[in-house]
Amino acid sequence: MKKIEECTVGIAGLGLMGGAFAMAFARLGVPRERLLACDADARTLASAKDQGLVAEGSGEARLMLPRCDLVFLCLNPSSLLRFLAAHQGDFKSGALVTDIAGIKGSVVLAAERFRPDVDFIPGHPMAGSEKGGFDNAGHCDFRGKNYILTPLARNTKENLAFLEDLLRRMGFGRITRTTAGDHDEKIAFTSQLCHVIAAALVDCADDPSITRFGGGSFEDLTRIAMLNAPMWTELFIENREKLLEHLRRFRKSLDAIGSLAASGDAQALEKILRGVREKRSAMNG
Amino acid sequence: MKKIEECTVGIAGLGLMGGAFAMAFARLGVPRERLLACDADARTLASAKDQGLVAEGSGEARLMLPRCDLVFLCLNPSSLLRFLAAHQGDFKSGALVTDIAGIKGSVVLAAERFRPDVDFIPGHPMAGSEKGGFDNAGHCDFRGKNYILTPLARNTKENLAFLEDLLRRMGFGRITRTTAGDHDEKIAFTSQLCHVIAAALVDCADDPSITRFGGGSFEDLTRIAMLNAPMWTELFIENREKLLEHLRRFRKSLDAIGSLAASGDAQALEKILRGVREKRSAMNG
């Protein structure tokens, strides 16, 4: 692989994350003339070009892909799978490709069946913002964030090292390599279950003036309820088997605590809460 | 009421909140010789005196109370009720007294039955920190935080105005006056339900290394799981009727979202999530 400054980089999808990656590439010294983008939205493309962020933006991926040494696919899961099917022939031979989809089972399957002369390393940056879209890309901070890669057996050692080095230089903290199954299982808990909980908490609120009585807890628990509805609908449904199992376990814990409060069993309730405090402390970092 | 700088102020209970109020009084210019405290823990009292925060600290409230024009009772709900019963005779006639307990039904009942020559205004600062205790009092930031007062019919207009002015000068933002019933109903939702959810989420986690897969959601939802177990046990049990009703409604919303994910009904799920986003936006501020 060339040095990043010498690569032609393509970004497919200039949403919040695509925009944030474009900015990160610019900061790393990829010259504008080698930073290309495609997006379905003409206004977003015009805005990215006006800001001097990308040299060329097009609604047509096939104009960009044949020239790119490195491609970041910043699309929702379903759009990503359609994109891969439609544009398999357009990628440059020898290109390094990665994606950012929040579910990896179906993506890894598609990547394994992809053209063997293109090195596709599936990934998932654990970064984002409750303010979505390209206009908010500047709010998406990569510094210290986790990044999960679910490499294929056929990915080259060199490309994996290149991508990890690139992500670290963009500011990401811990980079974890794991399987798609393990990723989807863990993410169902740390991300999808948390978003379902936040959404349910807002859904059941009966008084919009409730924040006058807030001390930060409700605010902290529901910040992520400002979610991108189409994307999270896809993620919840695509990963439902694992999500529903975590939801079942969460309800069990919820009911156990509720029952102890109902019965007034202070000793047992206090024991659970002490255990929770210790467990959460041990999880830090 | 005198000016605050001329008052002798007593703080009963030098935990996180008692310590933070002591610091706030010092910042407002209450001279150290008129800032008194009592606490059951000799080490905490010594530490507060060593830091020059209070002039006198004692394990015996009856040494402090007869001299205090203003008393902040910074105790857990059950300790507060015991304190009021034990020390009713020790308060100075004409004193203004307030408390910080997170549940107000039982406190208001006790305050209404309290000595008529003492003006007891029940209150609840919506501030705190997941790091408890006097040593962390400096982490407890009052700026812009909500404060709820549940005044009695007999509280004087002058004392209410004095207390509200004092709290604003300490940095608190919105101060809301309401009934004990309304407070307990709203707090069961914004505070207690949120703490039960956070505790359940940590309780059901099966992998302590899960934070490697975190993007901030799990961290945001479980920061408050670092809870003071004895205090929250009291709050959950004391307010269980209202808490359990909110818990029932939360579970209903949780089940509705879970069922739509299970059935793969993308249209209905996306509609709920869009509604949640709008509702949460409208709640801001």
Coordinates of C-alpha atoms in Angstrom, one line a residue, chain B residues 1-2 15 17 34 39 41 86 99 105-106 128 131 134 138 141 148 154 160 171 178 202 212 218 221 230 241 278:
Chain B
M1 CA -34.1 37.3 58.0
K2 CA -30.6 38.7 58.3
G15 CA -21.6 13.9 52.9
M17 CA -24.2 17.3 49.4
R34 CA -20.4 31.2 61.6
D39 CA -21.8 14.6 61.4
D41 CA -18.2 10.5 61.3
A86 CA -34.6 13.6 68.2
D99 CA -33.5 19.6 53.8
G105 CA -44.1 13.0 51.1
S106 CA -42.9 11.8 54.5
G128 CA -25.1 15.2 42.9
K131 CA -18.6 9.9 43.5
F134 CA -17.4 14.6 51.7
G138 CA -15.8 19.6 45.2
D141 CA -21.5 21.4 40.7
I148 CA -37.5 21.7 43.8
R154 CA -47.2 28.1 56.8
L160 CA -39.2 31.5 50.8
G171 CA -25.6 28.8 41.1
T178 CA -44.7 22.3 43.9
V202 CA -25.3 -3.3 34.7
R212 CA -14.2 -2.3 24.6
F218 CA -23.7 2.0 27.6
L221 CA -26.8 4.9 30.5
P230 CA -28.3 2.6 51.2
E241 CA -46.0 3.0 44.6
E278 CA -39.6 14.5 18.1

